[in-house]
Coordinates of C-alpha atoms in Angstrom, one line a residue:
M1 CA -8.4 -33.8 -8.7
A2 CA -10.0 -34.8 -5.4
L3 CA -9.1 -32.9 -2.4
N4 CA -9.0 -34.5 1.0
R5 CA -8.9 -32.8 4.4
P6 CA -6.4 -32.0 5.6
L7 CA -3.4 -31.3 3.2
V8 CA -2.3 -29.7 5.7
T9 CA 4.1 1.1 8.8
L10 CA 6.4 -1.2 6.3
S11 CA 9.7 -2.1 7.9
I12 CA 12.9 -1.0 6.2
V13 CA 16.3 0.0 7.5
A14 CA 17.6 2.9 5.4
A15 CA 21.3 2.0 5.7
S16 CA 20.7 -1.6 4.8
A17 CA 18.6 -0.7 1.9
L18 CA 21.3 1.5 0.5
A19 CA 23.8 -1.2 0.9
L20 CA 21.6 -3.7 -0.9
A21 CA 21.0 -1.2 -3.7
G22 CA 24.7 -0.7 -4.1
C23 CA 25.2 -4.4 -4.5
A24 CA 22.2 -5.0 -6.7
S25 CA 22.9 -6.6 -10.1
S26 CA 21.2 -6.2 -13.4
N27 CA 18.9 -9.1 -12.3
D28 CA 17.0 -6.6 -10.2
A29 CA 15.5 -4.9 -13.3
D30 CA 14.7 -8.3 -14.8
A31 CA 12.9 -9.4 -11.7
A32 CA 10.8 -6.3 -11.5
S33 CA 9.9 -6.5 -15.2
G34 CA 8.8 -10.1 -15.0
D35 CA 11.7 -11.5 -17.0
D36 CA 12.7 -14.8 -15.4
G37 CA 15.4 -15.6 -18.0
S38 CA 13.1 -17.8 -20.2
G39 CA 11.2 -14.8 -21.4
E40 CA 7.9 -16.6 -21.0
T41 CA 5.3 -14.6 -19.0
I42 CA 1.6 -14.5 -18.4
E43 CA -0.2 -11.2 -18.4
F44 CA -2.5 -10.8 -15.4
T45 CA -4.8 -7.8 -14.7
F46 CA -6.4 -6.9 -11.4
Q47 CA -8.0 -4.0 -9.6
Q48 CA -5.8 -2.2 -7.1
N49 CA -7.1 0.2 -4.4
V50 CA -5.0 3.4 -4.5
A51 CA -6.9 5.3 -1.9
G52 CA -5.5 6.1 1.5
E53 CA -6.4 4.1 4.7
D54 CA -9.2 6.4 5.8
E55 CA -10.4 7.3 2.3
E56 CA -13.1 5.9 0.1
P57 CA -11.7 3.1 -2.1
E58 CA -10.5 4.1 -5.5
Y59 CA -9.6 1.3 -7.9
V60 CA -7.2 1.4 -10.9
E61 CA -6.5 -1.4 -13.3
E62 CA -3.0 -2.9 -13.0
T63 CA -1.5 -5.4 -15.4
V64 CA 1.6 -7.4 -14.5
D65 CA 3.8 -9.8 -16.6
V66 CA 4.1 -12.8 -14.4
P67 CA 6.9 -15.3 -15.1
K68 CA 5.8 -18.9 -15.8
S69 CA 6.9 -21.7 -13.4
P70 CA 8.8 -19.5 -10.9
E71 CA 10.8 -21.3 -8.3
S72 CA 11.1 -18.5 -5.8
V73 CA 7.8 -17.0 -4.6
V74 CA 6.9 -14.9 -1.6
F75 CA 3.3 -15.1 -0.4
F76 CA 1.5 -12.6 1.7
D77 CA -1.8 -14.2 1.1
M78 CA -2.5 -17.5 2.8
A79 CA -5.4 -18.5 0.4
S80 CA -3.0 -18.2 -2.5
L81 CA -0.3 -20.2 -0.7
D82 CA -3.0 -22.8 -0.1
T83 CA -4.0 -23.1 -3.8
W84 CA -0.3 -22.9 -5.0
A85 CA 0.6 -25.8 -2.7
A86 CA -2.5 -27.9 -3.7
L87 CA -1.5 -27.5 -7.3
G88 CA 2.0 -28.8 -6.7
G89 CA 3.8 -25.5 -6.7
P90 CA 7.3 -25.3 -5.2
A91 CA 7.5 -24.4 -1.5
A92 CA 7.4 -20.6 -0.8
I93 CA 10.8 -19.1 0.0
G94 CA 9.2 -16.4 2.2
A95 CA 6.0 -15.6 4.0
P96 CA 4.7 -14.0 7.2
L97 CA 5.7 -17.1 9.0
D98 CA 3.6 -16.4 12.1
S99 CA 0.5 -16.3 10.0
V100 CA 1.0 -19.6 8.2
P101 CA -1.5 -22.1 9.7
D102 CA -0.3 -25.6 10.5
Y103 CA -2.2 -27.3 7.7
L104 CA -0.3 -25.1 5.1
A105 CA 3.1 -25.5 6.7
D106 CA 4.2 -28.0 4.0
G107 CA 3.7 -25.2 1.4
V108 CA 6.6 -23.2 2.9
A109 CA 10.2 -24.2 2.6
D110 CA 12.1 -25.4 5.7
D111 CA 14.6 -22.5 5.3
A112 CA 12.0 -19.9 4.3
F113 CA 12.6 -16.4 5.6
N114 CA 10.1 -14.3 7.6
A115 CA 8.8 -11.7 5.1
G116 CA 7.1 -9.6 7.8
T117 CA 3.4 -9.7 8.7
L118 CA 0.2 -9.6 6.7
F119 CA 0.2 -5.9 7.1
E120 CA 3.9 -5.0 7.2
A121 CA 6.6 -6.2 4.8
D122 CA 10.3 -6.6 5.6
L123 CA 11.5 -5.0 2.4
V124 CA 15.2 -5.5 3.1
E125 CA 14.8 -9.3 3.5
I126 CA 12.5 -9.6 0.5
E127 CA 14.9 -7.6 -1.8
A128 CA 17.8 -9.7 -0.6
A129 CA 16.0 -12.9 -1.5
Q130 CA 15.2 -11.6 -5.1
P131 CA 12.0 -13.6 -5.6
E132 CA 10.6 -14.1 -9.0
L133 CA 7.1 -13.4 -7.9
I134 CA 5.3 -11.9 -4.9
I135 CA 1.6 -12.4 -4.2
V136 CA -0.6 -10.2 -2.0
A137 CA -4.4 -10.1 -1.3
G138 CA -6.9 -8.9 1.2
R139 CA -5.2 -7.8 4.4
S140 CA -1.8 -7.5 2.6
A141 CA -3.1 -5.7 -0.6
A142 CA -1.9 -2.3 0.6
L143 CA 1.7 -3.6 0.4
Y144 CA 1.5 -3.8 -3.4
E145 CA 3.0 -0.4 -4.2
D146 CA 6.1 -1.1 -2.0
L147 CA 6.7 -4.6 -3.3
K148 CA 6.1 -4.2 -7.0
G149 CA 9.6 -2.6 -7.5
I150 CA 11.3 -5.7 -6.1
A151 CA 9.6 -8.3 -8.2
P152 CA 6.5 -8.8 -10.3
T153 CA 3.7 -8.6 -7.7
V154 CA 0.0 -9.5 -8.1
N155 CA -3.0 -8.7 -6.0
L156 CA -5.4 -11.7 -5.8
S157 CA -8.0 -10.0 -3.6
S158 CA -11.6 -10.9 -4.0
E159 CA -13.3 -9.6 -7.2
G160 CA -16.8 -10.9 -7.1
S161 CA -18.2 -13.8 -5.1
F162 CA -16.3 -16.3 -3.2
E163 CA -16.7 -18.9 -5.9
E164 CA -15.8 -16.5 -8.7
T165 CA -12.6 -15.4 -6.9
L166 CA -11.6 -19.0 -6.1
E167 CA -12.1 -20.0 -9.7
R168 CA -10.2 -17.0 -11.1
N169 CA -7.3 -17.3 -8.7
T170 CA -7.0 -21.1 -9.1
A171 CA -7.1 -20.8 -12.9
F172 CA -4.4 -18.1 -12.8
L173 CA -2.1 -20.0 -10.5
G174 CA -2.7 -23.2 -12.5
E175 CA -1.6 -21.3 -15.6
V176 CA 1.5 -19.9 -13.9
L177 CA 2.5 -23.5 -12.9
G178 CA 1.5 -25.1 -16.2
A179 CA -1.1 -27.1 -14.3
E180 CA -4.2 -25.9 -16.0
D181 CA -5.9 -29.3 -16.1
E182 CA -5.3 -29.9 -12.4
A183 CA -6.7 -26.4 -11.6
Q184 CA -9.9 -27.0 -13.6
A185 CA -10.4 -30.4 -12.1
A186 CA -10.0 -29.0 -8.6
I187 CA -12.5 -26.3 -9.3
D188 CA -15.0 -28.8 -10.7
D189 CA -14.6 -30.9 -7.7
I190 CA -15.2 -28.0 -5.3
E191 CA -18.2 -26.8 -7.2
A192 CA -19.8 -30.2 -7.2
Q193 CA -19.3 -30.6 -3.5
I194 CA -20.8 -27.2 -2.8
E195 CA -23.9 -28.1 -4.9
D196 CA -24.3 -31.3 -2.9
V197 CA -24.2 -29.4 0.3
R198 CA -26.7 -26.8 -1.0
A199 CA -29.1 -29.6 -1.8
K200 CA -28.9 -30.7 1.8
T201 CA -29.1 -27.3 3.5
A202 CA -32.4 -26.7 1.6
D203 CA -34.0 -29.1 4.1
I204 CA -32.5 -28.1 7.5
G205 CA -34.7 -25.1 8.3
T206 CA -33.3 -21.7 9.2
G207 CA -29.8 -20.8 10.2
L208 CA -27.9 -17.9 11.7
S209 CA -24.2 -17.2 11.2
V210 CA -22.5 -15.4 14.1
M211 CA -19.1 -14.3 15.1
V212 CA -17.8 -14.4 18.7
A213 CA -15.3 -11.7 19.6
G214 CA -14.4 -11.2 23.2
D215 CA -17.5 -12.0 25.1
S216 CA -19.8 -10.5 22.5
I217 CA -21.6 -11.9 19.5
S218 CA -22.4 -10.4 16.1
A219 CA -25.0 -11.7 13.7
L220 CA -23.6 -12.1 10.1
K221 CA -25.8 -11.4 7.1
P222 CA -26.0 -12.5 3.5
S223 CA -23.9 -10.3 1.2
D224 CA -26.9 -9.5 -1.1
G225 CA -24.5 -9.1 -4.0
D226 CA -22.1 -6.7 -2.1
Y227 CA -18.9 -8.7 -2.0
S228 CA -16.8 -6.1 -0.4
G229 CA -14.9 -6.6 2.8
R230 CA -16.6 -8.4 5.7
N231 CA -19.9 -8.8 3.6
L232 CA -18.2 -11.5 1.6
R233 CA -16.9 -13.4 4.6
G234 CA -20.0 -12.9 6.7
G235 CA -22.3 -14.1 4.0
L236 CA -20.6 -17.4 3.2
V237 CA -22.9 -19.7 5.1
Y238 CA -25.9 -18.3 3.2
D239 CA -24.4 -17.2 -0.1
V240 CA -22.2 -20.2 -0.8
F241 CA -23.8 -23.0 1.2
G242 CA -27.5 -22.1 0.8
V243 CA -28.5 -21.9 4.4
Q244 CA -31.9 -20.0 4.8
P245 CA -31.3 -17.0 7.1
I246 CA -33.7 -16.6 10.1
T247 CA -35.0 -13.3 8.7
D248 CA -35.0 -11.6 5.3
D249 CA -33.2 -8.6 6.7
I250 CA -30.7 -9.6 9.4
E251 CA -29.1 -6.2 9.3
E252 CA -32.4 -4.4 10.0
A253 CA -33.4 -7.0 12.7
T254 CA -30.1 -6.6 14.5
H255 CA -29.9 -2.7 14.0
G256 CA -26.3 -3.2 12.6
E257 CA -25.1 -6.7 13.6
P258 CA -24.0 -6.8 17.3
V259 CA -26.7 -8.8 19.1
S260 CA -27.6 -9.9 22.6
F261 CA -28.2 -13.5 23.6
E262 CA -31.9 -12.7 23.8
F263 CA -31.8 -12.2 20.0
L264 CA -30.9 -15.8 19.6
E265 CA -33.8 -16.8 21.8
D266 CA -36.3 -14.5 20.1
Y267 CA -35.4 -15.6 16.5
D268 CA -34.6 -19.1 17.5
P269 CA -32.8 -20.4 14.4
D270 CA -32.7 -24.2 13.8
Y271 CA -28.9 -24.0 13.3
L272 CA -26.3 -21.7 14.7
F273 CA -23.0 -21.4 12.7
V274 CA -20.3 -19.9 14.9
T275 CA -17.0 -18.4 13.8
D276 CA -14.7 -18.0 16.9
R277 CA -12.6 -14.9 16.3
N278 CA -11.1 -15.3 19.7
A279 CA -9.6 -18.6 18.7
A280 CA -8.7 -17.4 15.2
V281 CA -6.5 -14.5 16.4
A282 CA -5.5 -16.1 19.7
E283 CA -6.9 -13.2 21.7
E284 CA -5.1 -13.2 25.0
G285 CA -7.3 -14.0 27.9
A286 CA -10.4 -14.4 25.7
Q287 CA -12.8 -17.2 26.3
T288 CA -13.6 -19.7 23.5
A289 CA -16.9 -19.4 21.7
E290 CA -18.1 -22.6 23.3
V291 CA -17.7 -20.9 26.7
V292 CA -19.3 -17.6 25.7
L293 CA -22.3 -19.4 24.3
D294 CA -22.7 -21.8 27.3
N295 CA -25.5 -19.9 29.2
E296 CA -29.1 -20.4 30.1
I297 CA -30.5 -18.2 27.3
V298 CA -28.6 -20.1 24.6
H299 CA -29.6 -23.4 26.3
S300 CA -33.2 -22.6 25.6
T301 CA -32.7 -22.3 21.8
T302 CA -33.7 -25.0 19.3
A303 CA -30.1 -25.1 18.0
W304 CA -28.7 -25.9 21.5
E305 CA -31.5 -28.4 22.3
N306 CA -31.0 -30.3 19.0
D307 CA -27.2 -30.1 19.2
Q308 CA -27.1 -28.0 16.1
I309 CA -24.6 -25.3 17.1
V310 CA -21.8 -25.6 14.5
Y311 CA -18.4 -24.4 15.4
L312 CA -16.6 -23.6 12.1
D313 CA -12.9 -23.9 11.7
P314 CA -11.7 -20.4 12.9
T315 CA -8.5 -20.4 10.8
A316 CA -10.2 -21.4 7.6
W317 CA -13.2 -19.2 7.9
Y318 CA -11.6 -16.1 9.4
I319 CA -7.9 -16.0 8.6
V320 CA -7.3 -17.9 5.3
F321 CA -10.7 -17.6 3.8
G322 CA -10.1 -19.1 0.4
G323 CA -7.8 -21.5 -1.4
L324 CA -8.5 -25.1 -2.4
E325 CA -7.7 -26.9 0.8
T326 CA -9.4 -24.2 2.9
A327 CA -12.5 -24.5 0.7
Q328 CA -12.5 -28.2 1.4
I329 CA -12.3 -27.6 5.1
M330 CA -15.3 -25.2 4.9
I331 CA -17.3 -27.7 2.8
D332 CA -16.6 -30.4 5.4
D333 CA -17.6 -28.1 8.3
I334 CA -21.0 -27.6 6.8
A335 CA -21.5 -31.1 5.3
N336 CA -20.5 -32.9 8.5
A337 CA -22.8 -30.7 10.6
I338 CA -25.9 -31.4 8.6
S339 CA -25.4 -35.1 7.7

């Protein structure tokens, strides 16, 4: 299956909830247990963090019976929506609509309801819709406990490297859809393209991945096997695409990541890979990364002089961060920059 770019505090009103509960049918119990009427389900196991917001993570194993070929799915994870749509799944009936990027808009039904935000679920709307399946991950993983009583809910957060998580989640969604062959073909295609890119990055010299937020920059480092949180996202340029970092210990060199423009001049990477958080989150009044980096110090670097400052797709690299179409965008970003 070849992929081409582009495919394109929980909210609840007590009175309404009570009214819905009073009207609920016996289908509620079937939905929460994973019984879609056909009786055919898939058992899926994942790790769920049960610690509080300011506590050290504590993971427990959760196993959910997921109905096969569900027609009504609510997505709180854009990467999962991406892969679901790429494998031919029916359009989502609900999602945090303000967070769906343009290139994934076709994966959401025209009459889809707004399920809340990536951090806050509209439980009343979701329960009224009675979806057969709900998917969370990453930013929305904390919603799991509140959503699992409405319908079978799975957490597809990263467990392992970017490639391992993409393969696991694609295989799972392919099985749910009965599209196992298509899922495997898609993964094989992505893996082959990544290997091609890695073969080319071996010859481009050194690189530095940075994030621009406000008018400041942070140097991102390889994950070094720690795939938790920002380490996974920050290390992608090196870990997935094989770019040689400018120093063996970026964290030590930067004293904890935030850097000055002089850092770029001193270490002088051949390539600078830029994630524009300002653009990704539409930070009001913030300048674009191109403007922030347009100064005399940056102009003196090899990357600027050789036109080797690479502006990565901010939505793909910072917001969605995963999924088949998004992985293709990321591959294209690197491949086109070094070709």
